[in-house]
mmCIF file of C-alpha atoms in Angstrom:
data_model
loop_
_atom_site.group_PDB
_atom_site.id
_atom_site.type_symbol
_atom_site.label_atom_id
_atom_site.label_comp_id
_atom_site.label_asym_id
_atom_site.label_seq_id
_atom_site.Cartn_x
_atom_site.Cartn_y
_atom_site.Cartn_z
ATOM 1 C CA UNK A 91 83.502 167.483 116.575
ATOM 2 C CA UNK A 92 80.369 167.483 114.773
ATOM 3 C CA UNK A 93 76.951 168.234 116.355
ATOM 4 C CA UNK A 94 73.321 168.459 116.045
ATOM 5 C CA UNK A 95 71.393 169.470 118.588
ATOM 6 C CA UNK A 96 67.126 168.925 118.036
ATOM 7 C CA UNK A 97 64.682 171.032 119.932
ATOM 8 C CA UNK A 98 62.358 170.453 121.374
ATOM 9 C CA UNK A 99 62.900 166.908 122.936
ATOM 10 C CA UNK A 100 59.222 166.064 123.368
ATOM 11 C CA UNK A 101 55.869 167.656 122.551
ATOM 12 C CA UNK A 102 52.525 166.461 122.664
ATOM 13 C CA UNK A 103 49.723 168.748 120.654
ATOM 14 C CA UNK A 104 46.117 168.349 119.728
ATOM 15 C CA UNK A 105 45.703 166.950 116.213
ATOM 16 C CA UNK A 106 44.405 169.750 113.846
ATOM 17 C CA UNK A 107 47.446 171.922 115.554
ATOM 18 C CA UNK A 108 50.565 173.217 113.679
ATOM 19 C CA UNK A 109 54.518 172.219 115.107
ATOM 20 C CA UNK A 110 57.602 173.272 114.063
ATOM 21 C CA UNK A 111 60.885 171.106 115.179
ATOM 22 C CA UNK A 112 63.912 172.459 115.024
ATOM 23 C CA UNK A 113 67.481 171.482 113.971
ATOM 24 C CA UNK A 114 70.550 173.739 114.410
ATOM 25 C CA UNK A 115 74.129 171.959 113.342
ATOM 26 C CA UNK A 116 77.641 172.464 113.579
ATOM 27 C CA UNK A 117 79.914 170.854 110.936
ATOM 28 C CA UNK A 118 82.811 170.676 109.068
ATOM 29 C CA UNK A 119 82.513 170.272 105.017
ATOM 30 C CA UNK A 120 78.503 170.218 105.300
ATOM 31 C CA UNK A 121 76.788 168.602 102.443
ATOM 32 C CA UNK A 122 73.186 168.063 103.386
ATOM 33 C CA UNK A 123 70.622 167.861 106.138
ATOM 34 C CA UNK A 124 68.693 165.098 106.251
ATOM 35 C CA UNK A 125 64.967 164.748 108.583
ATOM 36 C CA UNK A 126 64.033 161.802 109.304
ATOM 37 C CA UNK A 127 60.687 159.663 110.865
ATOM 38 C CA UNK A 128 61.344 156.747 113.348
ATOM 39 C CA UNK A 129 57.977 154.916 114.153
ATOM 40 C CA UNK A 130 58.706 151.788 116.080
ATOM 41 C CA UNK A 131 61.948 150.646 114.149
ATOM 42 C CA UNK A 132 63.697 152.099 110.944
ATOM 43 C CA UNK A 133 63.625 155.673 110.006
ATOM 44 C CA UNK A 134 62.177 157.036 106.839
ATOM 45 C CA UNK A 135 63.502 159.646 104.908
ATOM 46 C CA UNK A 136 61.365 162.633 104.631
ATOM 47 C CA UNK A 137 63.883 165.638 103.232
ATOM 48 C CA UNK A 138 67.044 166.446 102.369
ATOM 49 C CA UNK A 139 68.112 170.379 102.001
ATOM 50 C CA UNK A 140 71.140 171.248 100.671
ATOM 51 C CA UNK A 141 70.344 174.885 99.475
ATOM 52 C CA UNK A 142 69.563 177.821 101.797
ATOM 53 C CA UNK A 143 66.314 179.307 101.867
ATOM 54 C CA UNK A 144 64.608 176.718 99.064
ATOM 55 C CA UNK A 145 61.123 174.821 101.225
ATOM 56 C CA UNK A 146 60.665 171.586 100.624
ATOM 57 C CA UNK A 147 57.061 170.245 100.547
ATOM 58 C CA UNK A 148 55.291 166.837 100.987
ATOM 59 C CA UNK A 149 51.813 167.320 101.735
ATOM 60 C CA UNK A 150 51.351 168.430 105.422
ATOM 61 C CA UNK A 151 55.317 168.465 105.614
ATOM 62 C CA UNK A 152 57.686 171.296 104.929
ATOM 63 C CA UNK A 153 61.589 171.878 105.295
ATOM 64 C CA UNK A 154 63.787 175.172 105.198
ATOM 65 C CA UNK A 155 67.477 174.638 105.400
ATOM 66 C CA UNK A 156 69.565 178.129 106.714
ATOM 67 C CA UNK A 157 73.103 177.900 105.913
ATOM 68 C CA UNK A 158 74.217 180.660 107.169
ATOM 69 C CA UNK A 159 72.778 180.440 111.009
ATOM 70 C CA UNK A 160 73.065 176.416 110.571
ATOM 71 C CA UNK A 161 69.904 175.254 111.279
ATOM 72 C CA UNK A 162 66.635 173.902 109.697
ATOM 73 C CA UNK A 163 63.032 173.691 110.698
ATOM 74 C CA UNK A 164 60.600 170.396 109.690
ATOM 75 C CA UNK A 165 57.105 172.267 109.494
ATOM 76 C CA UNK A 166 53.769 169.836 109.801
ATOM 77 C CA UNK A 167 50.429 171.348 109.546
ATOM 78 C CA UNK A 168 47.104 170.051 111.034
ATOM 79 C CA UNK A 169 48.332 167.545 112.398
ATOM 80 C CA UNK A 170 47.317 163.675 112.827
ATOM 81 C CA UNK A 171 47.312 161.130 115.134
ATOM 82 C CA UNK A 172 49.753 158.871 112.372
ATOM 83 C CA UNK A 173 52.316 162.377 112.894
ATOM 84 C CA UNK A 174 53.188 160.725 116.490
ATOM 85 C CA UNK A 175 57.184 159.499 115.892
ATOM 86 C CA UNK A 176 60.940 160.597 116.737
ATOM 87 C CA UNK A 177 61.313 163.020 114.087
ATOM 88 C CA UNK A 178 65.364 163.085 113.324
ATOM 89 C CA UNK A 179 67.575 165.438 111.960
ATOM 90 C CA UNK A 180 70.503 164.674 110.201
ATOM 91 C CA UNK A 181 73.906 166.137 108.882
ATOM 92 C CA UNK A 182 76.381 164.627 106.663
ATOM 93 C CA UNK A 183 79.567 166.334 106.496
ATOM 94 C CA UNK A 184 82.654 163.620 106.642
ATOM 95 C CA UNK A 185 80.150 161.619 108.086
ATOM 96 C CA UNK A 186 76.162 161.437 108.806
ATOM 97 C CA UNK A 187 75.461 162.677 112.167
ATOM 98 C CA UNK A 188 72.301 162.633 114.007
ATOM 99 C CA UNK A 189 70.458 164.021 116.629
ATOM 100 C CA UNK A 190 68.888 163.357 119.618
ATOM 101 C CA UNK A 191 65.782 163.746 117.792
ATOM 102 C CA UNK A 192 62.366 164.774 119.044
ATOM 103 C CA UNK A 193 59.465 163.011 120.221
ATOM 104 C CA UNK A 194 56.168 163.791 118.690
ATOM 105 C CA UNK A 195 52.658 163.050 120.600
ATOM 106 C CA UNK A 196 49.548 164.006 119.088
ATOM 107 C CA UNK A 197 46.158 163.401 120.932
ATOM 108 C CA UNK A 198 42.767 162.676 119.249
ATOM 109 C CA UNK B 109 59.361 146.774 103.675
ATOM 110 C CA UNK B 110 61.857 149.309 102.741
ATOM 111 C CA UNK B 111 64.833 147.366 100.599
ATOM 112 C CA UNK B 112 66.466 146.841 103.656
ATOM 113 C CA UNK B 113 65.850 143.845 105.349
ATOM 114 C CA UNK B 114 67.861 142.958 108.772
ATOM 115 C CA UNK B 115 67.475 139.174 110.769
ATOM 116 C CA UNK B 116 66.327 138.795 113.399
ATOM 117 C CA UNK B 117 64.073 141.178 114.245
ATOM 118 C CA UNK B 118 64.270 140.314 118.126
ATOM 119 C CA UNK B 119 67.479 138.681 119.770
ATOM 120 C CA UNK B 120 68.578 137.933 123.467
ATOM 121 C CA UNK B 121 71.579 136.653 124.174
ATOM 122 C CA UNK B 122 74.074 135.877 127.139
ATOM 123 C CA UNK B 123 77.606 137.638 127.422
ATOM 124 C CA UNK B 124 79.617 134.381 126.492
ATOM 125 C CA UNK B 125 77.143 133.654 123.715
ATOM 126 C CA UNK B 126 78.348 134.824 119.854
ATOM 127 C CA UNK B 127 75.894 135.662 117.325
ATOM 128 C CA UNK B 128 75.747 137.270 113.669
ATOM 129 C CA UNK B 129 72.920 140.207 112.455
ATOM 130 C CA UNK B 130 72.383 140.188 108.783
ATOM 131 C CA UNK B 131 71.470 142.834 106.596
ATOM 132 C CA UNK B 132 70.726 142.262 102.800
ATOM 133 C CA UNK B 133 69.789 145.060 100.299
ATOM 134 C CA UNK B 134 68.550 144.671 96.765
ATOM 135 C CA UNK B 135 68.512 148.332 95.934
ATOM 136 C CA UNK B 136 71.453 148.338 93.945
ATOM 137 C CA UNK B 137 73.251 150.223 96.383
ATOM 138 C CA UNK B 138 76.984 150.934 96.695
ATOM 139 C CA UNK B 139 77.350 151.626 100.659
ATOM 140 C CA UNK B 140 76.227 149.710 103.610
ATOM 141 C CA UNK B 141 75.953 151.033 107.175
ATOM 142 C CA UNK B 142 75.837 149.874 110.794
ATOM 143 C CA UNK B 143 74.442 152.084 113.173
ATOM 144 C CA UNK B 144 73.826 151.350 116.889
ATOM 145 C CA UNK B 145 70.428 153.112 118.681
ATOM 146 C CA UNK B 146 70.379 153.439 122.268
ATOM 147 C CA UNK B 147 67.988 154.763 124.287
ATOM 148 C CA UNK B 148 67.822 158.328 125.069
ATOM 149 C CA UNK B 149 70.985 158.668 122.742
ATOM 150 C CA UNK B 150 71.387 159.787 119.592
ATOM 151 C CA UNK B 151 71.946 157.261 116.077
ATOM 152 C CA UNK B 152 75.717 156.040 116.492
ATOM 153 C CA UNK B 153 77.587 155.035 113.317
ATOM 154 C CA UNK B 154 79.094 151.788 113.789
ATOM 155 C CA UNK B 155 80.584 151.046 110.266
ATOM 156 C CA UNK B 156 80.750 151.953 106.949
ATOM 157 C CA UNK B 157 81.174 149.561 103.686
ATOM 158 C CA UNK B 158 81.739 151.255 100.137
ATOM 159 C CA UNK B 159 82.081 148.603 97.526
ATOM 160 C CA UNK B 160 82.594 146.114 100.102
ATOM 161 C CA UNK B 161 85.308 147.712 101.918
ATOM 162 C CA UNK B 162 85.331 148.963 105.375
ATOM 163 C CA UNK B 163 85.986 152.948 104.777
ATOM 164 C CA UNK B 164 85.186 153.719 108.575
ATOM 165 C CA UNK B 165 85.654 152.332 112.055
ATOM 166 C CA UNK B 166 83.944 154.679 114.841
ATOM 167 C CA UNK B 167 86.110 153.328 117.244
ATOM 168 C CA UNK B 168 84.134 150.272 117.958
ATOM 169 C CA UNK B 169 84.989 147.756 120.284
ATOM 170 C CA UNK B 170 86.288 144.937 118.924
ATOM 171 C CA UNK B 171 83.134 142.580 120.271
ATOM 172 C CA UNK B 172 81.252 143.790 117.185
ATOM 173 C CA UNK B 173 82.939 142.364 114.028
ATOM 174 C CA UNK B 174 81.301 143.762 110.903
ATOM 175 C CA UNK B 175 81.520 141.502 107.424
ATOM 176 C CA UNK B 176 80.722 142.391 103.702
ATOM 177 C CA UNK B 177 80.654 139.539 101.566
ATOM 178 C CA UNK B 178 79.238 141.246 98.406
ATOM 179 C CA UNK B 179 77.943 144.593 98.235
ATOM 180 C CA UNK B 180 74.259 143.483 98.974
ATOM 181 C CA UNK B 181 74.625 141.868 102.256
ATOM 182 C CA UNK B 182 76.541 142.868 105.208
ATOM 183 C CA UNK B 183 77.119 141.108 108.608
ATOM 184 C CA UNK B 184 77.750 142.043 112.032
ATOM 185 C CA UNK B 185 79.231 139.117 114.446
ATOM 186 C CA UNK B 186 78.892 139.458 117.889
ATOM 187 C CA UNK B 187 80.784 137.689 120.523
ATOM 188 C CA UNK B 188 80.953 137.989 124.845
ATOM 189 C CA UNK B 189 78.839 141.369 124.587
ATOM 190 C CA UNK B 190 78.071 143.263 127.747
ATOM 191 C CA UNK B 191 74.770 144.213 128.988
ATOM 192 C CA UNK B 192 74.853 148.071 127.942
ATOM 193 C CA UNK B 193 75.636 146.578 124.241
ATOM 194 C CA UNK B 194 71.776 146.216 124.437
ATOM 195 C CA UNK B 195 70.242 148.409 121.818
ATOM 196 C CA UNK B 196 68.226 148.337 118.555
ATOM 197 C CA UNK B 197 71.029 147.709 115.849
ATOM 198 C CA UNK B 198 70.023 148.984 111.887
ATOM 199 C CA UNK B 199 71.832 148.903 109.242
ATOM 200 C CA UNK B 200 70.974 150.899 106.190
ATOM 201 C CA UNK B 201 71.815 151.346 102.727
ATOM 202 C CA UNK B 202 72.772 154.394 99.846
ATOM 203 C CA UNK B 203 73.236 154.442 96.288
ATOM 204 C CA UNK B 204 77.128 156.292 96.983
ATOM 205 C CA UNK B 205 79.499 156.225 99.959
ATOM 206 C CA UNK B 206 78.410 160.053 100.392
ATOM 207 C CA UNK B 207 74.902 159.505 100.848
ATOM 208 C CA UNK B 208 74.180 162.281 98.984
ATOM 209 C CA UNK B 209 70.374 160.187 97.664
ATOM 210 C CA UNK B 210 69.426 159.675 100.785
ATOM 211 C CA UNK B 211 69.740 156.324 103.121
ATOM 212 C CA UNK B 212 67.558 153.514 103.732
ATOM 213 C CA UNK B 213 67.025 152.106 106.763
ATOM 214 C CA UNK B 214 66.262 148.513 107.730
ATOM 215 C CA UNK B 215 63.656 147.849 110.106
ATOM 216 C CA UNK B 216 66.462 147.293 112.711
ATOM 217 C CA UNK B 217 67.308 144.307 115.468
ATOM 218 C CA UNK B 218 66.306 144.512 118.898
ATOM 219 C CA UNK B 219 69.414 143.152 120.760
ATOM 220 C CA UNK B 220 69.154 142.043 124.713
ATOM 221 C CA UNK B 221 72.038 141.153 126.133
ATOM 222 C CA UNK B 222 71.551 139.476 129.438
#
């Protein structure tokens, strides 16, 4: 069955700091992997990586997607206290599969 | 909001009780999703519409009874729920069944069953 397994489940960090969450995935007939933010309700898409080894970039936000070990890192730099949220990762295969995702405190 | 909007935001409701969520898109979007958020657990795909037909059932009980009209709104009737049904329900949206441009979300309905 397919699986994506987020790491870690919780951090809190100072804002100005760097994180990096992680995503590692195991799937039949991959297609993408998605990131998402969940701030009180809905989720907002951030990325979606379908090519190994190509960054994605949106401001403070990056995105690597490894194919070949199966997982994918969301970067954010200097962060801010607006960065606090569940970040999720996502897989679609036959289906869209999420994760656990993590949960993302950062103090003033 | 995002292009997805769901009603109503909040909703309690007894076990005997039946009720409908709604979910409306004007995004011009081809596929329509139910997804169930628990807490502690990960997003659980409920059901899946592509051009207003049903193209997958995750094994959902049959107290959740999902209904797509047209391929901007979709429905999900609930009827003598149980207490652990309680959960934030959100549907979202994508241009193709394959969700290969990305999904919108709704803003999701908070759903206490008492």
């Amino acid at each position: 069955e397919d699986k994506v397994v987020q790491s870690p489940l919780s951090l809190v960090v100072h804002e100005g700091d760097t994180v990096t969450l992680n995503c590692s995935y195991e799937v039949t007939n991959f297609r993408s992997l998605l990131w998402y933010k969940q701030e009180k309700k809905a989720p907002t898409f951030l990325f979606m990586l379908t090519s190994s080894g190509i960054e994605k970039k949106s401001g403070r936000l990056s995105s690597i997607l490894d194919k070949k070990e199966l997982f994918s890192i969301l970067n954010i730099t200097a962060t801010q206290t607006g960065d606090s949220a569940i970040y999720l990762c996502a897989e679609y295969g036959n289906k869209l599969v999420f994760g656990a995702g993590t949960i993302l405190r950062v103090k003033s | 909001e995002t292009g997805v909007t769901q009603t109503p935001r909040h909703l309690v409701m007894g076990m005997t009780n039946k009720k409908s969520l709604k979910c409306e898109q004007h995004l011009g979007h081809n596929a329509m999703y139910w997804y169930k958020q628990s807490a502690k657990k990960p997003l659980e795909l409920m059901f899946v519409y592509s051009l207003e037909e049903r193209v997958e059932n995750n094994s959902v009980p049959s107290r959740f009874s999902p209904e797509c009209p047209n391929s901007s709104h979709l429905f999900l009737h609930l009827h003598t729920l149980q207490p652990e049904d309680s959960a934030l329900y959100l549907c979202a949206s994508s241009q193709d069944p394959g969700g290969d441009w990305g999904y919108t979300f709704g803003s999701g309905t908070r759903l206490t069953v008492v």
